[in-house]
Amino acid sequence: MKRVLIVDDAATVRMYYRLILEEAGYLVVEAVNGVEAMEKSLRESFDLYIVDINMPKQDGYGFLRELRGRDELRQAPALMVSTEAADHDRKRAYAAGANLYLVKPVKPQELLVNCRLLLGEVRP
Amino acid sequence: MNPLLEQFLSETRESLQGIGEKLMQLENEPESAELMTELFRFVHTLKGNSGLFDFPELTRVLHAGEDLMDAVRDGKAAYCLPMADLLLDAMDYVGMLCDEIENDGVYAAAHAGDSVRLAETLRRMIGAPADAPGAAGAVSPSAADPGPSAEVRSLLSGIPERIRMDAYRAQTSGGLHCLVYSPVQDCFFQGDDPFFQARRTPGIVWGGIAAREAWPELAEMDAYNCVLDFHVLSEAPAEELKEYYRYVFEQLQMTTISPRCLILPQGDPNGGPVYEDFVGDALGLLRGGDIDALRRAARSMLELSSRELWFSSALRWLLLATEVEPENGVVLEAIITSLRTLAAPEWHVLAAAAGPQSPAATGVCAAKECAVQEGAVQESAAKESAAKESAVGEAGLLREETGAAIRAIVDVQREILSLPDEVAWIAGRVKAAAASLEGCLRSSGSLDALPGLRLAAESSVALLSAAPLLAWVEEYAEEMAAAPPSSPNAAPNAASNAAPNAASEAAPNATPATCQAEAPAAREPSAEAKPSPAAAAAPQPESEVKFGRRVEDVYAAAKSIKVDQVKIDRLMNLIGEMVVAKNALPYLAGRAESVFGVPEFSREIKAQYAVINRIAEEMQDSIMQVRMMPVSFVFQRFPRLVRDTSNKLGKEVNLVLEGEETEADKNIIESLGDPLVHIVRNSLDHGIESPEARIAAGKPAAGTLVIRASQEAGRVVIEIRDDGKGIDPAVIKRKAYEKGLIDEDRLERITDPEAVNLVFASGFSTAEAVSDLSGRGVGMDVVKTAIEKVNGTVHLESEKGKGTRIRISLPLSMAVTNVMIVESNRQIFGVPMDAVVETVRVPRAAIKTIKKSMATVLRGRIVPLKALNTLLGLAAQQRANEEDELAVLVVNVGDQQLGILVDDFHETVDIILKPMTGVLAGLAAYAGSALLGDGSVLMVLNVKEVL
Amino acid sequence: MAIVYTKNKAVFSDAAGAEEAETLLEWLGKHPKGKIDLGACVHLHPANLQVMMAAGCLVTVRSSDQDLAAWIDSALKTI
């Protein structure tokens, strides 16, 4: 079963993703900030990360940079989600280590399609 | 309600609470960047959450709030008190919508206007232009626009044009209010500052001061005879203004005007270019519906005219009106015509005609409606096509959607790999990009390309350079564009991309429910009838998912859980029954010995009983713990309440909260809310003086209000203390006597501490008492009643000029009541131990009958006696024991002691008191009933009511 | 004291209370051409205000509190 780590400080948003992803058969783990996400990433491996930007303690950029810098870890794709739609926000996310950038609010279908693609799961 | 919405509402409440707290803290340290960041994050999170639902009003206000916080954080706007007020208002609004959503699932459409207004006001704080002024506000004037009086008109014309223009632009939906506040002549002697009050008027747009009469010679002037009138233009709702001026309402004259009444061109009526031609041309353009051309014409005319002319002022208004209400032909026409007459339009005359039905307006409006309809048609077409798509087959839709998405992901990886390599995490970046690309390859079924990708990725990692992988991506992307891979679902067909986009575009935000179990129903072709768009457009995952669902997730286990109170109440009832059932064991043990003659068995039962008893007690204790809440639950509203109220009253108050962590039963805590608010309000209203009066009395300008909670001997004690002007016992005594609450006799004997507590007597507070008395007493009997309902007591101490202290003492829990069992007429009754003072046996001879009432003397005090049988309407006489003594239960009623004659006393027991329900609820004589260990029912008396 | 008197000027600061009006009236009686400096003034009790209005005072420095300044503009002339 593919494991997805959701990193977002908003409980509602986490629940929203969780409902969509669990329905699709993924195992979902949550973290409320970058620090917690990093702890969990070191303890177990994930197949995909869904990361918010603005969070207390450590933001999404910080978390991704740290994650990508850990050579011992398997580098799974990361989806960054934010309310900002500007181009420089997008660029900043990519530079930090995201592999895709979606603008909130993400529709269930949009989220699901991209998760499945990044996980190589869409079948004919 | 679906769980996601529930989660949303609960997180929203928490955030609103957080925002309120942060704003309060910011008032003390406005420079704190940390607080500002936290505040921003709260608002940001809320906005993000609201976007998941279809609540545009919520999102609009939160978005504006977020932008404002962002501007403050970036130093583009300065944090200030009005900003805090505004944010608090906005959050109140959000809270209100949430309440409605919680209760009804939706909120009233009527709130849309408020949200626009709030969002605009928030944005105005940033200094940025409000988005589309007037677009969503009321377009047509109210049908009955009252003509403003000459006085109001002259007041309005005294307001600078710039301010009037801003106010008109805001198009406040409830209209604007002109206030003329004429304080009474001797108000200065009462320590009032009417100017201060006027300055703090809610929603104030402009304020001015005028003299009521011609000025006398300076030598004859009395500085303390108030002859000033205060004029205010406010955009706050009438209710709010009435509330603000409630103490001086008779000195206030309030007129509601339409924002249009502010269109009063001013200036020199002479000179300037030829008006006549312009008026003719402008009317032509207006009737032709060419507002843009009209604006151009007006603008160039304005450039030709001197600023000071009446004509120029009218042109400025015309330009503004075309911006604010371009659809309203009547308004525009009236302004244009006024250019000819050089007299301000008579708005109240025009008002009735200025609605959207009027001929001139119809043309423009109709065009607009048309556009709206067209939009609707397009939308429904898109929905239809979406439905068709899903009928054609989700696979088809998915294929197209997937193709576009794959291409997007590949493009992004290319962009990522083109970034400079010089970062510490380059290896991770390359690996992650490779993993993403691998996902795409697998998804599109292009497994053949995998080895090439892996090879390129490995060399990139080895070289710490994205170049090899980048080269692979570019080659692959080219291939993908040139010849769609064999697998049909990988084809990024550009032409068909539009369809799924349109489908998802047509869909408003996905309602969360569609992600859940209801999805199959929504997948039916009729999906477009109900807006559950995600289901219509989204492919349902179940079709391909072979995995198990809803796996448990041990990692996200929360440390606290939210439980419905009903469940805890049920536990409470069960443990109550348990305690009763367990109490049957000693009876059983007794029977084993006495009836069946097996003492060993009796001992074993007793031993078991001891164990069960301990467990039951611990269980009971644990359940009580679950019900415990900190008083902070009630206290948290006070910083805001005190701040708002004291601001309104123009007083300075330092609020000190102590012992917020003190805990008590949920019911107790909840019952505390209203009485405390009442007391605090009273303290602010009548206790703490205005800063001027305080300084005059030699006190610091700011008053102090302390609310302190603590636990004392199994009770919660709440103390509310202020250093205000206190209560004059003499005034209270006189008042109480006049109202017949005390007789002459008592009036002479009553001590001062006793007297001030008379404010709690029912019937003491009346409107008269409020205006006449400096003291409190506004509905304090309500406070007392509420507190006594939960077996609490309230006591007041006050020292005139020094302050007042109110002490509320409450039981920690209402669940277990200690009662004494008494017998009367061969029945048993419970009497709460709280009320019992002592039990005595009095010889019949010691009972005297005075005018039909019985009394006896106990330790030198006369104690009135009542027979329980008589009180309960039982015919039997009270029985005496062998020594001809009667059992007297001495109880406390208020501050008096009274003896109740009963037949006999029994033991005291702890019981779970259940209130009377159903038809029995009307029996005030009983506080409730309880089950006893032997299964019998005990009726518990409500001592106060029985007497 | 929230009002400091110089030769021909009354300089206000902070909030001027009601009790200051008496003195202000007296001073204006002796200095009918007296000027008013409200630069550092954040509030003044209306008793002071009406005394100044009766005397037809001229303001030389407006209050730096924009809200107060706007109110005063409607009552007193500024040079």
CSV table of C-alpha atoms in Angstrom, one decimal, chain B residues 9-168:
chain,number,residue,atom,x,y,z
B,9,LEU,CA,-16.5,24.5,12.0
B,10,SER,CA,-14.6,23.3,15.0
B,11,GLU,CA,-11.2,24.4,13.6
B,12,THR,CA,-12.8,27.7,12.7
B,13,ARG,CA,-14.0,28.3,16.2
B,14,GLU,CA,-10.6,27.5,17.6
B,15,SER,CA,-9.0,29.9,15.1
B,16,LEU,CA,-11.5,32.6,15.9
B,17,GLN,CA,-10.7,32.2,19.5
B,18,GLY,CA,-7.0,32.4,18.7
B,19,ILE,CA,-7.4,35.5,16.6
B,20,GLY,CA,-9.3,37.2,19.4
B,21,GLU,CA,-6.6,36.3,21.8
B,22,LYS,CA,-3.8,37.5,19.6
B,23,LEU,CA,-5.5,40.8,18.9
B,24,MET,CA,-5.8,41.4,22.6
B,25,GLN,CA,-2.2,40.6,23.1
B,26,LEU,CA,-1.2,42.8,20.2
B,27,GLU,CA,-2.8,45.8,22.0
B,28,ASN,CA,-0.2,45.4,24.7
B,29,GLU,CA,2.7,44.8,22.4
B,30,PRO,CA,1.7,46.2,19.0
B,31,GLU,CA,5.3,45.8,17.7
B,32,SER,CA,5.5,42.1,18.2
B,33,ALA,CA,6.3,40.5,14.8
B,34,GLU,CA,5.8,37.1,16.3
B,35,LEU,CA,2.2,37.8,17.3
B,36,MET,CA,1.5,39.3,13.9
B,37,THR,CA,2.8,36.2,12.2
B,38,GLU,CA,0.7,33.9,14.4
B,39,LEU,CA,-2.3,36.1,13.7
B,40,PHE,CA,-1.6,36.0,10.0
B,41,ARG,CA,-1.4,32.2,10.1
B,42,PHE,CA,-4.7,31.9,11.9
B,43,VAL,CA,-6.5,34.0,9.3
B,44,HIS,CA,-4.6,32.3,6.5
B,45,THR,CA,-5.5,28.8,7.7
B,46,LEU,CA,-9.2,29.9,8.0
B,47,LYS,CA,-9.2,31.2,4.5
B,48,GLY,CA,-7.6,28.1,3.1
B,49,ASN,CA,-10.1,25.9,4.9
B,50,SER,CA,-13.1,28.0,3.8
B,51,GLY,CA,-12.0,27.5,0.2
B,52,LEU,CA,-12.7,23.8,0.5
B,53,PHE,CA,-16.4,24.6,0.8
B,54,ASP,CA,-18.8,26.7,-1.2
B,55,PHE,CA,-19.0,29.6,1.2
B,56,PRO,CA,-18.0,32.6,-0.9
B,57,GLU,CA,-19.0,35.2,1.7
B,58,LEU,CA,-16.8,33.5,4.3
B,59,THR,CA,-13.9,33.3,1.9
B,60,ARG,CA,-14.3,36.9,0.8
B,61,VAL,CA,-14.1,38.3,4.2
B,62,LEU,CA,-11.3,36.0,5.3
B,63,HIS,CA,-9.4,36.8,2.1
B,64,ALA,CA,-9.6,40.5,2.7
B,65,GLY,CA,-8.5,39.9,6.3
B,66,GLU,CA,-5.6,37.8,5.2
B,67,ASP,CA,-4.5,40.5,2.7
B,68,LEU,CA,-4.7,43.1,5.5
B,69,MET,CA,-2.6,41.0,7.9
B,70,ASP,CA,-0.1,40.4,5.1
B,71,ALA,CA,0.2,44.1,4.5
B,72,VAL,CA,0.8,44.7,8.2
B,73,ARG,CA,3.3,41.9,8.3
B,74,ASP,CA,5.1,43.4,5.4
B,75,GLY,CA,5.0,46.9,6.9
B,76,LYS,CA,2.8,48.3,4.2
B,77,ALA,CA,0.0,49.1,6.7
B,78,ALA,CA,0.4,50.0,10.3
B,79,TYR,CA,-1.4,48.1,13.0
B,80,CYS,CA,-3.8,50.3,14.9
B,81,LEU,CA,-6.8,50.0,17.2
B,82,PRO,CA,-9.5,50.6,14.6
B,83,MET,CA,-7.9,47.8,12.6
B,84,ALA,CA,-8.2,45.5,15.6
B,85,ASP,CA,-11.8,46.5,16.0
B,86,LEU,CA,-12.4,45.8,12.3
B,87,LEU,CA,-10.8,42.4,12.4
B,88,LEU,CA,-12.7,41.5,15.5
B,89,ASP,CA,-15.9,42.6,13.7
B,90,ALA,CA,-15.0,40.5,10.7
B,91,MET,CA,-14.3,37.5,12.9
B,92,ASP,CA,-17.6,38.0,14.7
B,93,TYR,CA,-19.2,37.9,11.3
B,94,VAL,CA,-17.4,34.7,10.4
B,95,GLY,CA,-18.4,33.2,13.7
B,96,MET,CA,-22.0,34.2,13.0
B,97,LEU,CA,-22.0,32.5,9.6
B,98,CYS,CA,-20.5,29.4,11.1
B,99,ASP,CA,-23.3,29.3,13.7
B,100,GLU,CA,-25.8,29.4,10.9
B,101,ILE,CA,-24.0,26.8,9.0
B,102,GLU,CA,-23.9,24.6,12.0
B,103,ASN,CA,-27.6,25.0,12.7
B,104,ASP,CA,-29.1,25.1,9.2
B,105,GLY,CA,-26.3,23.7,7.0
B,106,VAL,CA,-26.3,27.0,5.1
B,107,TYR,CA,-26.4,30.7,6.0
B,108,ALA,CA,-28.9,33.3,4.9
B,109,ALA,CA,-28.2,34.8,1.5
B,110,ALA,CA,-28.8,38.2,3.1
B,111,HIS,CA,-25.3,38.2,4.5
B,112,ALA,CA,-23.7,38.7,1.1
B,113,GLY,CA,-24.0,42.5,1.3
B,114,ASP,CA,-22.3,42.5,4.7
B,115,SER,CA,-19.5,40.4,3.5
B,116,VAL,CA,-18.8,42.8,0.6
B,117,ARG,CA,-18.9,45.8,3.0
B,118,LEU,CA,-16.6,44.1,5.5
B,119,ALA,CA,-14.2,43.0,2.9
B,120,GLU,CA,-14.1,46.5,1.4
B,121,THR,CA,-13.5,48.1,4.8
B,122,LEU,CA,-10.7,45.7,5.5
B,123,ARG,CA,-9.1,46.4,2.2
B,124,ARG,CA,-9.5,50.1,2.7
B,125,MET,CA,-7.3,49.7,5.8
B,126,ILE,CA,-4.5,48.5,3.5
B,127,GLY,CA,-5.0,51.5,1.4
B,128,ALA,CA,-5.5,49.4,-1.7
B,129,PRO,CA,-8.6,50.1,-3.9
B,130,ALA,CA,-11.6,48.1,-2.9
B,131,ASP,CA,-12.5,45.5,-5.6
B,132,ALA,CA,-15.4,46.5,-7.8
B,133,PRO,CA,-17.1,49.1,-5.6
B,134,GLY,CA,-20.8,48.8,-5.4
B,135,ALA,CA,-20.8,45.7,-7.6
B,136,ALA,CA,-22.5,43.5,-5.1
B,137,GLY,CA,-24.0,46.1,-2.9
B,138,ALA,CA,-27.5,47.4,-3.2
B,139,VAL,CA,-28.0,49.0,-6.6
B,140,SER,CA,-31.4,50.5,-6.1
B,141,PRO,CA,-32.2,53.0,-3.4
B,142,SER,CA,-34.7,52.1,-0.8
B,143,ALA,CA,-38.2,52.8,-2.1
B,144,ALA,CA,-39.1,55.2,0.6
B,145,ASP,CA,-36.1,57.5,0.9
B,146,PRO,CA,-37.1,60.1,3.4
B,147,GLY,CA,-36.2,63.6,2.4
B,148,PRO,CA,-33.6,64.9,4.8
B,149,SER,CA,-34.6,67.9,6.8
B,150,ALA,CA,-33.0,71.3,6.1
B,151,GLU,CA,-31.0,70.8,9.3
B,152,VAL,CA,-29.6,67.5,8.1
B,153,ARG,CA,-28.9,69.0,4.7
B,154,SER,CA,-26.9,71.8,6.1
B,155,LEU,CA,-25.1,69.4,8.3
B,156,LEU,CA,-24.2,67.3,5.3
B,157,SER,CA,-23.1,70.3,3.3
B,158,GLY,CA,-20.6,71.0,6.1
B,159,ILE,CA,-18.8,67.8,5.5
B,160,PRO,CA,-15.8,68.0,3.2
B,161,GLU,CA,-16.5,66.7,-0.3
B,162,ARG,CA,-13.7,64.2,0.0
B,163,ILE,CA,-15.2,62.5,3.0
B,164,ARG,CA,-18.7,62.5,1.5
B,165,MET,CA,-17.3,60.9,-1.6
B,166,ASP,CA,-15.6,58.1,0.3
B,167,ALA,CA,-18.8,57.5,2.2
B,168,TYR,CA,-20.9,57.4,-0.9
